[in-house]
PDB file of C-alpha atoms in Angstrom:
ATOM      1  CA  MET C 175     137.654 131.724 143.285  1.00  0.00           C
ATOM      2  CA  PRO C 176     135.479 130.665 140.337  1.00  0.00           C
ATOM      3  CA  SER C 177     133.426 133.358 138.677  1.00  0.00           C
ATOM      4  CA  GLU C 178     129.670 133.363 139.325  1.00  0.00           C
ATOM      5  CA  HIS C 179     129.371 133.253 135.520  1.00  0.00           C
ATOM      6  CA  GLN C 180     131.805 130.376 135.173  1.00  0.00           C
ATOM      7  CA  ASP C 181     129.141 128.182 133.556  1.00  0.00           C
ATOM      8  CA  ILE C 182     128.679 130.769 130.790  1.00  0.00           C
ATOM      9  CA  ILE C 183     132.435 131.151 130.364  1.00  0.00           C
ATOM     10  CA  ASP C 184     132.817 127.379 130.074  1.00  0.00           C
ATOM     11  CA  LEU C 185     129.960 127.203 127.574  1.00  0.00           C
ATOM     12  CA  LEU C 186     131.511 129.893 125.371  1.00  0.00           C
ATOM     13  CA  ALA C 187     134.876 128.170 125.574  1.00  0.00           C
ATOM     14  CA  ASP C 188     133.274 124.934 124.410  1.00  0.00           C
ATOM     15  CA  LYS C 189     131.025 126.582 121.785  1.00  0.00           C
ATOM     16  CA  PRO C 190     132.654 129.869 120.755  1.00  0.00           C
ATOM     17  CA  TYR C 191     130.080 130.481 117.999  1.00  0.00           C
ATOM     18  CA  LEU C 192     127.553 131.283 120.747  1.00  0.00           C
ATOM     19  CA  LYS C 193     129.413 134.502 121.580  1.00  0.00           C
ATOM     20  CA  ASP C 194     128.045 136.326 118.555  1.00  0.00           C
ATOM     21  CA  LEU C 195     124.541 135.045 119.346  1.00  0.00           C
ATOM     22  CA  PHE C 196     124.775 136.329 122.916  1.00  0.00           C
ATOM     23  CA  LEU C 197     125.893 139.729 121.642  1.00  0.00           C
ATOM     24  CA  GLU C 198     123.010 139.870 119.136  1.00  0.00           C
ATOM     25  CA  VAL C 199     120.449 138.968 121.793  1.00  0.00           C
ATOM     26  CA  GLY C 200     121.930 141.520 124.179  1.00  0.00           C
ATOM     27  CA  VAL C 201     121.351 144.471 121.840  1.00  0.00           C
ATOM     28  CA  ASP C 202     118.103 143.402 120.148  1.00  0.00           C
ATOM     29  CA  SER C 203     115.069 143.524 122.439  1.00  0.00           C
ATOM     30  CA  GLN C 204     112.795 141.943 119.837  1.00  0.00           C
ATOM     31  CA  LEU C 205     115.174 139.024 119.438  1.00  0.00           C
ATOM     32  CA  THR C 206     115.341 138.678 123.216  1.00  0.00           C
ATOM     33  CA  GLN C 207     111.550 138.557 123.421  1.00  0.00           C
ATOM     34  CA  LEU C 208     111.378 135.966 120.647  1.00  0.00           C
ATOM     35  CA  LEU C 209     113.979 133.817 122.380  1.00  0.00           C
ATOM     36  CA  GLN C 210     111.979 133.991 125.607  1.00  0.00           C
ATOM     37  CA  GLU C 211     108.893 132.817 123.715  1.00  0.00           C
ATOM     38  CA  LEU C 212     110.833 129.912 122.222  1.00  0.00           C
ATOM     39  CA  ILE C 213     112.181 128.897 125.628  1.00  0.00           C
ATOM     40  CA  SER C 214     108.627 128.821 127.009  1.00  0.00           C
ATOM     41  CA  VAL C 215     107.378 126.358 124.361  1.00  0.00           C
ATOM     42  CA  THR C 216     106.247 122.980 125.706  1.00  0.00           C
ATOM     43  CA  ASP C 217     104.611 119.913 124.170  1.00  0.00           C
ATOM     44  CA  ASP C 218     101.117 120.729 122.881  1.00  0.00           C
ATOM     45  CA  SER C 219      98.598 118.161 124.153  1.00  0.00           C
ATOM     46  CA  ARG C 220      95.287 118.168 122.261  1.00  0.00           C
ATOM     47  CA  PRO C 221      92.477 116.931 124.551  1.00  0.00           C
ATOM     48  CA  LEU C 222      89.890 116.167 121.852  1.00  0.00           C
ATOM     49  CA  ASN C 223      91.950 113.764 119.763  1.00  0.00           C
ATOM     50  CA  GLY C 224      94.705 112.741 122.169  1.00  0.00           C
ATOM     51  CA  GLN C 225      97.372 114.081 119.814  1.00  0.00           C
ATOM     52  CA  VAL C 226     100.603 115.428 121.266  1.00  0.00           C
ATOM     53  CA  ILE C 227     102.655 117.843 119.168  1.00  0.00           C
ATOM     54  CA  SER C 228     106.152 117.764 120.599  1.00  0.00           C
ATOM     55  CA  ARG C 229     108.243 120.793 121.449  1.00  0.00           C
ATOM     56  CA  SER C 230     110.786 119.788 118.809  1.00  0.00           C
ATOM     57  CA  THR C 231     108.035 119.582 116.165  1.00  0.00           C
ATOM     58  CA  ILE C 232     106.880 123.093 117.053  1.00  0.00           C
ATOM     59  CA  PHE C 233     110.474 124.294 116.676  1.00  0.00           C
ATOM     60  CA  GLU C 234     110.716 122.574 113.271  1.00  0.00           C
ATOM     61  CA  ARG C 235     107.530 124.327 112.157  1.00  0.00           C
ATOM     62  CA  THR C 236     108.886 127.664 113.361  1.00  0.00           C
ATOM     63  CA  GLU C 237     112.125 127.072 111.471  1.00  0.00           C
ATOM     64  CA  ARG C 238     110.202 126.291 108.261  1.00  0.00           C
ATOM     65  CA  PHE C 239     108.219 129.506 108.639  1.00  0.00           C
ATOM     66  CA  ILE C 240     111.435 131.515 108.997  1.00  0.00           C
ATOM     67  CA  GLN C 241     113.060 129.759 106.029  1.00  0.00           C
ATOM     68  CA  CYS C 242     110.077 130.599 103.820  1.00  0.00           C
ATOM     69  CA  SER C 243     110.001 134.202 105.039  1.00  0.00           C
ATOM     70  CA  LYS C 244     113.675 134.649 104.111  1.00  0.00           C
ATOM     71  CA  LYS C 245     113.173 133.414 100.556  1.00  0.00           C
ATOM     72  CA  VAL C 246     113.801 136.142  97.978  1.00  0.00           C
ATOM     73  CA  ASP C 247     110.923 136.939  95.617  1.00  0.00           C
ATOM     74  CA  GLU C 248     111.342 135.583  92.094  1.00  0.00           C
ATOM     75  CA  VAL C 249     110.175 138.283  89.657  1.00  0.00           C
ATOM     76  CA  ASP C 250     110.626 139.251  86.000  1.00  0.00           C
ATOM     77  CA  ASP C 251     113.248 141.920  86.738  1.00  0.00           C
ATOM     78  CA  THR C 252     115.392 141.213  83.660  1.00  0.00           C
ATOM     79  CA  ASP C 253     114.504 141.354  79.970  1.00  0.00           C
ATOM     80  CA  ASP C 254     115.366 138.843  77.236  1.00  0.00           C
ATOM     81  CA  GLN C 255     118.850 140.360  76.960  1.00  0.00           C
ATOM     82  CA  GLY C 256     119.482 140.066  80.697  1.00  0.00           C
ATOM     83  CA  GLN C 257     119.121 143.801  81.338  1.00  0.00           C
ATOM     84  CA  LEU C 258     117.518 144.979  84.580  1.00  0.00           C
ATOM     85  CA  ARG C 259     114.000 146.349  84.385  1.00  0.00           C
ATOM     86  CA  GLN C 260     111.105 147.219  86.684  1.00  0.00           C
ATOM     87  CA  PRO C 261     109.395 143.912  87.609  1.00  0.00           C
ATOM     88  CA  THR C 262     105.717 143.472  86.747  1.00  0.00           C
ATOM     89  CA  GLN C 263     104.943 139.931  87.899  1.00  0.00           C
ATOM     90  CA  PHE C 264     106.197 136.887  89.761  1.00  0.00           C
ATOM     91  CA  VAL C 265     107.978 134.039  87.998  1.00  0.00           C
ATOM     92  CA  PRO C 266     107.569 131.306  87.062  1.00  0.00           C
ATOM     93  CA  PRO C 267     103.981 131.972  85.959  1.00  0.00           C
ATOM     94  CA  LEU C 268     101.340 129.842  87.676  1.00  0.00           C
ATOM     95  CA  THR C 269      97.930 128.859  86.321  1.00  0.00           C
ATOM     96  CA  LYS C 270      94.797 127.145  87.607  1.00  0.00           C
ATOM     97  CA  GLY C 271      95.182 123.374  87.735  1.00  0.00           C
ATOM     98  CA  GLN C 272      98.986 123.414  87.954  1.00  0.00           C
ATOM     99  CA  LEU C 273     100.774 121.035  90.313  1.00  0.00           C
ATOM    100  CA  ILE C 274     103.293 122.512  92.753  1.00  0.00           C
ATOM    101  CA  LYS C 275     105.102 121.411  95.887  1.00  0.00           C
ATOM    102  CA  ALA C 276     104.953 123.798  98.839  1.00  0.00           C
ATOM    103  CA  LYS C 277     106.416 123.983 102.324  1.00  0.00           C
ATOM    104  CA  PHE C 278     103.766 124.318 105.052  1.00  0.00           C
ATOM    105  CA  SER C 279     104.386 125.215 108.708  1.00  0.00           C
ATOM    106  CA  ALA C 280     101.305 124.295 110.676  1.00  0.00           C
ATOM    107  CA  VAL C 281      99.652 125.443 113.860  1.00  0.00           C
ATOM    108  CA  GLY C 282      97.834 122.589 115.583  1.00  0.00           C
ATOM    109  CA  SER C 283      96.385 120.184 113.027  1.00  0.00           C
ATOM    110  CA  GLU C 284      96.975 122.413 109.997  1.00  0.00           C
ATOM    111  CA  LEU C 285      98.944 121.016 107.076  1.00  0.00           C
ATOM    112  CA  ASP C 286     102.640 120.603 107.832  1.00  0.00           C
ATOM    113  CA  ARG C 287     105.920 119.949 106.000  1.00  0.00           C
ATOM    114  CA  GLU C 288     106.238 119.641 102.209  1.00  0.00           C
ATOM    115  CA  HIS C 289     103.156 118.644 100.242  1.00  0.00           C
ATOM    116  CA  PHE C 290     101.991 118.632  96.672  1.00  0.00           C
ATOM    117  CA  ALA C 291      99.200 121.106  96.003  1.00  0.00           C
ATOM    118  CA  ILE C 292      97.084 122.261  93.089  1.00  0.00           C
ATOM    119  CA  VAL C 293      97.037 125.934  92.176  1.00  0.00           C
ATOM    120  CA  TRP C 294      93.412 127.055  92.036  1.00  0.00           C
ATOM    121  CA  ASP C 295      93.823 130.803  91.621  1.00  0.00           C
ATOM    122  CA  ALA C 296      96.924 132.888  90.944  1.00  0.00           C
ATOM    123  CA  ILE C 297      97.148 136.540  89.917  1.00  0.00           C
ATOM    124  CA  PRO C 298     100.529 137.211  88.229  1.00  0.00           C
ATOM    125  CA  ASN C 299     101.476 140.286  90.286  1.00  0.00           C
ATOM    126  CA  ARG C 300     100.226 139.029  93.667  1.00  0.00           C
ATOM    127  CA  ASP C 301     102.258 137.002  96.116  1.00  0.00           C
ATOM    128  CA  SER C 302      99.295 135.138  97.608  1.00  0.00           C
ATOM    129  CA  ILE C 303      97.885 132.187  95.654  1.00  0.00           C
ATOM    130  CA  GLN C 304      94.985 129.853  96.416  1.00  0.00           C
ATOM    131  CA  VAL C 305      95.908 126.170  96.578  1.00  0.00           C
ATOM    132  CA  ILE C 306      94.268 122.818  97.233  1.00  0.00           C
ATOM    133  CA  PRO C 307      96.675 120.509  99.081  1.00  0.00           C
ATOM    134  CA  THR C 308      96.845 116.870  97.974  1.00  0.00           C
ATOM    135  CA  GLU C 309      98.111 113.536  99.208  1.00  0.00           C
ATOM    136  CA  SER C 310      98.676 110.097  97.738  1.00  0.00           C
ATOM    137  CA  MET C 311      95.489 108.041  97.564  1.00  0.00           C
ATOM    138  CA  LYS C 312      96.634 105.425 100.056  1.00  0.00           C
ATOM    139  CA  ASN C 313      94.681 102.289 100.940  1.00  0.00           C
ATOM    140  CA  LYS C 314      93.350 103.549 104.276  1.00  0.00           C
ATOM    141  CA  ILE C 315      92.049 106.896 103.028  1.00  0.00           C
ATOM    142  CA  LYS C 316      88.264 107.102 103.162  1.00  0.00           C
ATOM    143  CA  GLU C 317      86.673 109.132 100.419  1.00  0.00           C
ATOM    144  CA  THR C 318      84.367 111.842 101.775  1.00  0.00           C
ATOM    145  CA  LYS C 319      83.195 115.248 100.598  1.00  0.00           C
ATOM    146  CA  HIS C 320      86.316 116.626 102.317  1.00  0.00           C
ATOM    147  CA  ARG C 321      88.819 114.296 100.626  1.00  0.00           C
ATOM    148  CA  PHE C 322      88.382 112.319  97.432  1.00  0.00           C
ATOM    149  CA  ASN C 323      90.248 110.650  94.593  1.00  0.00           C
ATOM    150  CA  ILE C 324      90.830 112.505  91.305  1.00  0.00           C
ATOM    151  CA  GLY C 325      92.988 109.791  89.732  1.00  0.00           C
ATOM    152  CA  LYS C 326      96.622 109.914  88.658  1.00  0.00           C
ATOM    153  CA  ILE C 327      98.470 113.136  87.918  1.00  0.00           C
ATOM    154  CA  ARG C 328     101.460 112.288  85.767  1.00  0.00           C
ATOM    155  CA  PRO C 329     104.305 111.841  86.570  1.00  0.00           C
ATOM    156  CA  LEU C 330     103.179 110.884  90.113  1.00  0.00           C
ATOM    157  CA  SER C 331     102.965 107.109  90.454  1.00  0.00           C
ATOM    158  CA  LEU C 332      99.934 106.899  92.759  1.00  0.00           C
ATOM    159  CA  ALA C 333      96.447 108.294  92.401  1.00  0.00           C
ATOM    160  CA  THR C 334      95.909 111.665  94.073  1.00  0.00           C
ATOM    161  CA  ALA C 335      93.405 112.660  96.750  1.00  0.00           C
ATOM    162  CA  VAL C 336      92.500 116.333  97.048  1.00  0.00           C
ATOM    163  CA  CYS C 337      92.191 117.688 100.600  1.00  0.00           C
ATOM    164  CA  MET C 338      89.232 120.025 100.197  1.00  0.00           C
ATOM    165  CA  GLU C 339      89.099 120.844 103.913  1.00  0.00           C
ATOM    166  CA  GLN C 340      92.634 122.254 103.653  1.00  0.00           C
ATOM    167  CA  ILE C 341      91.976 124.753 100.834  1.00  0.00           C
ATOM    168  CA  THR C 342      94.038 127.811 101.714  1.00  0.00           C
ATOM    169  CA  CYS C 343      96.026 130.782 100.466  1.00  0.00           C
ATOM    170  CA  ILE C 344      99.796 130.656 100.665  1.00  0.00           C
ATOM    171  CA  SER C 345     102.653 132.964  99.783  1.00  0.00           C
ATOM    172  CA  ARG C 346     104.698 132.103  96.714  1.00  0.00           C
ATOM    173  CA  LYS C 347     107.622 132.065  99.136  1.00  0.00           C
ATOM    174  CA  ARG C 348     106.354 128.665 100.312  1.00  0.00           C
ATOM    175  CA  ILE C 349     106.732 127.092  96.861  1.00  0.00           C
ATOM    176  CA  VAL C 350     109.697 124.734  96.574  1.00  0.00           C
ATOM    177  CA  LYS C 351     109.009 123.103  93.193  1.00  0.00           C
ATOM    178  CA  THR C 352     106.942 123.797  90.062  1.00  0.00           C
ATOM    179  CA  GLU C 353     108.389 121.253  87.592  1.00  0.00           C
ATOM    180  CA  PHE C 354     108.215 117.480  87.980  1.00  0.00           C
ATOM    181  CA  THR C 355     109.157 115.793  84.712  1.00  0.00           C
ATOM    182  CA  LYS C 356     112.530 114.802  83.263  1.00  0.00           C
ATOM    183  CA  GLN C 357     112.046 117.605  80.752  1.00  0.00           C
ATOM    184  CA  ASN C 358     111.567 120.117  83.610  1.00  0.00           C
ATOM    185  CA  ILE C 359     108.155 121.269  82.460  1.00  0.00           C
ATOM    186  CA  PRO C 360     105.078 122.096  84.571  1.00  0.00           C
ATOM    187  CA  VAL C 361     102.370 119.500  85.231  1.00  0.00           C
ATOM    188  CA  TYR C 362      98.643 120.244  84.969  1.00  0.00           C
ATOM    189  CA  LEU C 363      95.376 118.533  85.823  1.00  0.00           C
ATOM    190  CA  SER C 364      93.201 117.186  83.052  1.00  0.00           C
ATOM    191  CA  SER C 365      89.919 118.920  82.270  1.00  0.00           C
ATOM    192  CA  ASP C 366      87.977 116.066  83.915  1.00  0.00           C
ATOM    193  CA  GLN C 367      90.061 116.360  87.094  1.00  0.00           C
ATOM    194  CA  GLU C 368      89.383 120.100  87.311  1.00  0.00           C
ATOM    195  CA  LYS C 369      85.666 119.476  86.827  1.00  0.00           C
ATOM    196  CA  ARG C 370      85.684 116.871  89.617  1.00  0.00           C
ATOM    197  CA  ILE C 371      87.248 119.398  91.983  1.00  0.00           C
ATOM    198  CA  GLU C 372      84.641 121.984  90.970  1.00  0.00           C
ATOM    199  CA  GLU C 373      81.980 119.429  91.903  1.00  0.00           C
ATOM    200  CA  GLY C 374      83.682 118.973  95.268  1.00  0.00           C
ATOM    201  CA  ILE C 375      83.549 122.736  95.836  1.00  0.00           C
ATOM    202  CA  ARG C 376      79.814 122.675  95.097  1.00  0.00           C
ATOM    203  CA  VAL C 377      79.240 120.023  97.748  1.00  0.00           C
ATOM    204  CA  MET C 378      81.613 121.189 100.477  1.00  0.00           C
ATOM    205  CA  LEU C 379      81.610 124.978 100.150  1.00  0.00           C
ATOM    206  CA  LEU C 380      78.276 125.710  98.447  1.00  0.00           C
ATOM    207  CA  ASN C 381      76.337 123.011 100.348  1.00  0.00           C
ATOM    208  CA  GLU C 382      74.834 121.495  97.223  1.00  0.00           C
ATOM    209  CA  GLU C 383      73.304 118.081  97.840  1.00  0.00           C
ATOM    210  CA  SER C 384      75.359 115.064  96.820  1.00  0.00           C
ATOM    211  CA  LEU C 385      73.779 111.824  95.673  1.00  0.00           C
ATOM    212  CA  LEU C 386      74.937 110.204  98.929  1.00  0.00           C
ATOM    213  CA  GLU C 387      73.232 112.859 101.054  1.00  0.00           C
ATOM    214  CA  HIS C 388      70.006 112.499  99.087  1.00  0.00           C
ATOM    215  CA  LEU C 389      69.977 108.716  99.490  1.00  0.00           C
ATOM    216  CA  ILE C 390      70.594 108.920 103.236  1.00  0.00           C
ATOM    217  CA  LYS C 391      67.981 111.590 103.989  1.00  0.00           C
ATOM    218  CA  ASN C 392      65.073 110.333 101.877  1.00  0.00           C
ATOM    219  CA  ASN C 393      62.787 107.279 101.827  1.00  0.00           C
ATOM    220  CA  LEU C 394      64.024 106.036 105.172  1.00  0.00           C
ATOM    221  CA  LYS C 395      62.372 102.616 104.901  1.00  0.00           C
ATOM    222  CA  PHE C 396      63.866 102.011 101.476  1.00  0.00           C
ATOM    223  CA  ILE C 397      67.285 101.435  99.956  1.00  0.00           C
ATOM    224  CA  PRO C 398      68.540 102.417  96.478  1.00  0.00           C
ATOM    225  CA  GLN C 399      68.723  99.891  93.673  1.00  0.00           C
ATOM    226  CA  PHE C 400      70.929 101.282  90.903  1.00  0.00           C
ATOM    227  CA  ASP C 401      70.244 100.660  87.227  1.00  0.00           C
ATOM    228  CA  ASN C 402      74.005 100.522  86.594  1.00  0.00           C
ATOM    229  CA  PRO C 403      75.775  99.844  89.931  1.00  0.00           C
ATOM    230  CA  ALA C 404      79.314  99.738  88.509  1.00  0.00           C
ATOM    231  CA  GLN C 405      78.935 103.286  87.224  1.00  0.00           C
ATOM    232  CA  GLN C 406      76.499 104.832  89.682  1.00  0.00           C
ATOM    233  CA  LEU C 407      78.345 103.755  92.818  1.00  0.00           C
ATOM    234  CA  THR C 408      81.066 106.201  91.730  1.00  0.00           C
ATOM    235  CA  HIS C 409      78.527 109.062  91.776  1.00  0.00           C
ATOM    236  CA  LEU C 410      77.861 109.057  95.525  1.00  0.00           C
ATOM    237  CA  LEU C 411      80.011 112.060  96.469  1.00  0.00           C
ATOM    238  CA  ARG C 412      79.084 114.132  93.423  1.00  0.00           C
ATOM    239  CA  PRO C 413      76.464 116.926  93.422  1.00  0.00           C
ATOM    240  CA  LEU C 414      73.101 116.536  91.727  1.00  0.00           C
ATOM    241  CA  GLU C 415      72.402 119.049  88.994  1.00  0.00           C
ATOM    242  CA  SER C 416      68.782 117.905  88.767  1.00  0.00           C
ATOM    243  CA  LYS C 417      66.500 115.181  90.114  1.00  0.00           C
ATOM    244  CA  SER C 418      62.895 114.070  89.642  1.00  0.00           C
ATOM    245  CA  TYR C 419      60.618 111.281  90.820  1.00  0.00           C
ATOM    246  CA  ASP C 420      58.157 108.983  89.112  1.00  0.00           C
ATOM    247  CA  LYS C 421      56.633 106.948  91.938  1.00  0.00           C
ATOM    248  CA  LYS C 422      59.618 105.092  93.454  1.00  0.00           C
ATOM    249  CA  VAL C 423      62.076 105.812  90.653  1.00  0.00           C
ATOM    250  CA  LEU C 424      64.593 108.625  91.089  1.00  0.00           C
ATOM    251  CA  THR C 425      65.971 110.128  87.891  1.00  0.00           C
ATOM    252  CA  TYR C 426      69.009 112.366  88.311  1.00  0.00           C
ATOM    253  CA  ARG C 427      71.676 114.146  86.329  1.00  0.00           C
ATOM    254  CA  LEU C 428      75.192 115.175  87.288  1.00  0.00           C
ATOM    255  CA  TYR C 429      77.080 118.309  86.331  1.00  0.00           C
ATOM    256  CA  ASN C 430      79.066 118.047  83.089  1.00  0.00           C
ATOM    257  CA  ASP C 431      77.102 114.928  82.145  1.00  0.00           C
ATOM    258  CA  SER C 432      73.928 114.937  80.035  1.00  0.00           C
ATOM    259  CA  THR C 433      73.089 111.310  80.878  1.00  0.00           C
ATOM    260  CA  GLU C 434      69.973 110.604  82.938  1.00  0.00           C
ATOM    261  CA  TYR C 435      70.565 107.976  85.618  1.00  0.00           C
ATOM    262  CA  LYS C 436      67.863 106.021  87.452  1.00  0.00           C
ATOM    263  CA  ILE C 437      67.540 104.558  90.931  1.00  0.00           C
ATOM    264  CA  THR C 438      64.614 102.444  92.130  1.00  0.00           C
ATOM    265  CA  TRP C 439      63.713 102.624  95.818  1.00  0.00           C
ATOM    266  CA  VAL C 440      63.054  99.160  97.288  1.00  0.00           C
ATOM    267  CA  LYS C 441      61.801  98.390 100.782  1.00  0.00           C
ATOM    268  CA  THR C 442      64.377  97.104 103.272  1.00  0.00           C
ATOM    269  CA  SER C 443      64.402  95.280 106.599  1.00  0.00           C
ATOM    270  CA  LEU C 444      67.303  97.447 107.792  1.00  0.00           C
ATOM    271  CA  LYS C 445      66.629  99.667 110.797  1.00  0.00           C
ATOM    272  CA  LYS C 446      67.177 103.401 110.387  1.00  0.00           C
ATOM    273  CA  GLU C 447      70.703 103.664 111.814  1.00  0.00           C
ATOM    274  CA  ARG C 448      71.916 100.474 110.130  1.00  0.00           C
ATOM    275  CA  ARG C 449      70.489 101.689 106.832  1.00  0.00           C
ATOM    276  CA  ILE C 450      72.377 104.992 107.138  1.00  0.00           C
ATOM    277  CA  ARG C 451      75.665 103.257 108.014  1.00  0.00           C
ATOM    278  CA  THR C 452      75.306 100.823 105.121  1.00  0.00           C
ATOM    279  CA  ILE C 453      74.647 103.509 102.505  1.00  0.00           C
ATOM    280  CA  GLN C 454      77.425 105.669 103.981  1.00  0.00           C
ATOM    281  CA  SER C 455      79.883 102.779 103.795  1.00  0.00           C
ATOM    282  CA  LEU C 456      79.334 102.520 100.039  1.00  0.00           C
ATOM    283  CA  ALA C 457      81.164 105.853  99.724  1.00  0.00           C
ATOM    284  CA  ASN C 458      83.663 105.477 102.575  1.00  0.00           C
ATOM    285  CA  VAL C 459      84.933 101.946 101.881  1.00  0.00           C
ATOM    286  CA  ILE C 460      88.728 101.486 101.866  1.00  0.00           C
ATOM    287  CA  ASP C 461      91.233  99.109 100.290  1.00  0.00           C
ATOM    288  CA  THR C 462      92.360  96.157 102.418  1.00  0.00           C
ATOM    289  CA  ASP C 463      95.065  93.521 102.109  1.00  0.00           C
ATOM    290  CA  THR C 464      92.576  91.073 100.612  1.00  0.00           C
ATOM    291  CA  LYS C 465      90.404  93.250  98.348  1.00  0.00           C
ATOM    292  CA  ASP C 466      90.355  96.652  96.701  1.00  0.00           C
ATOM    293  CA  ARG C 467      87.690  99.225  97.497  1.00  0.00           C
ATOM    294  CA  ILE C 468      85.772  98.606  94.269  1.00  0.00           C
ATOM    295  CA  THR C 469      85.343  94.925  95.131  1.00  0.00           C
ATOM    296  CA  ALA C 470      84.494  95.745  98.745  1.00  0.00           C
ATOM    297  CA  ARG C 471      81.932  98.356  97.654  1.00  0.00           C
ATOM    298  CA  ASN C 472      80.231  95.892  95.326  1.00  0.00           C
ATOM    299  CA  GLU C 473      80.046  93.305  98.116  1.00  0.00           C
ATOM    300  CA  ILE C 474      78.462  95.827 100.498  1.00  0.00           C
ATOM    301  CA  TYR C 475      75.941  96.754  97.829  1.00  0.00           C
ATOM    302  CA  GLN C 476      74.997  93.123  97.142  1.00  0.00           C
ATOM    303  CA  LYS C 477      74.593  92.414 100.875  1.00  0.00           C
ATOM    304  CA  MET C 478      72.407  95.505 101.167  1.00  0.00           C
ATOM    305  CA  LEU C 479      70.137  94.176  98.419  1.00  0.00           C
ATOM    306  CA  GLU C 480      69.722  90.952 100.410  1.00  0.00           C
ATOM    307  CA  THR C 481      67.706  92.981 102.937  1.00  0.00           C
ATOM    308  CA  VAL C 482      65.012  93.827 100.384  1.00  0.00           C
ATOM    309  CA  ILE C 483      61.475  92.972 101.502  1.00  0.00           C
ATOM    310  CA  SER C 484      59.454  91.670  98.579  1.00  0.00           C
TER     311      SER C 484
END
């Protein structure tokens, strides 16, 4: 007569390595509880955006979390002669503006898998560091106050977009790489790139008004005519350090820039909602197969000026 546990016996015969796992689960109640939780996992359907995060993806995220947790701390526990000593800080040292690659394990729509990130704050003897995740500035990415282009970070081949909405603190255990050149040396942002991120923090976290927000909210029957469109159209997502009016001329200054820029308000035939969408699209334009975003932005601007009422 076959045993009532014949299926288990057959399974162990086919996969003998499971025997040790069964024994571990049998004597460890916490492991048993964790296994029960894992067995209960199903696909995660998100009603607001229609996204479905599969069961296997959730398992992959869980595995990444465990892998990071198991990573041994890297500390300065040896001196220059290789002798053991009491550690005082983590290694390698990290500084503001440094590029790293880290392993994320998301819940829901949080950042997942390996991504480049910029160190924004790191205290030498603390495990937790503040980072700004990044991604390649691909054609379809719209620039907003939450995500914008800071240019190329060598040796990366594409321009980099910073994901301001994903600013977070991570454990150093999540770091998988800190050197990216053939010479195995760290990579850092330029001073201008750091300043651009600081401007982004002013707009997104400190709620300072950007040029785009000012143009959308004011003079609703008018549109902006820039003195220097090629330059000023790149200012839209940046915060205003100061602004003043002389009749219909707006004079403004940006942070880290002593230049005074001017915009003349001109009357438009555009209705309110169309006006808002048009001005917004100047900032959010994307690259296409036929034209880059700079060309597309200039075309939108010129078409907007065609609506001027003389």
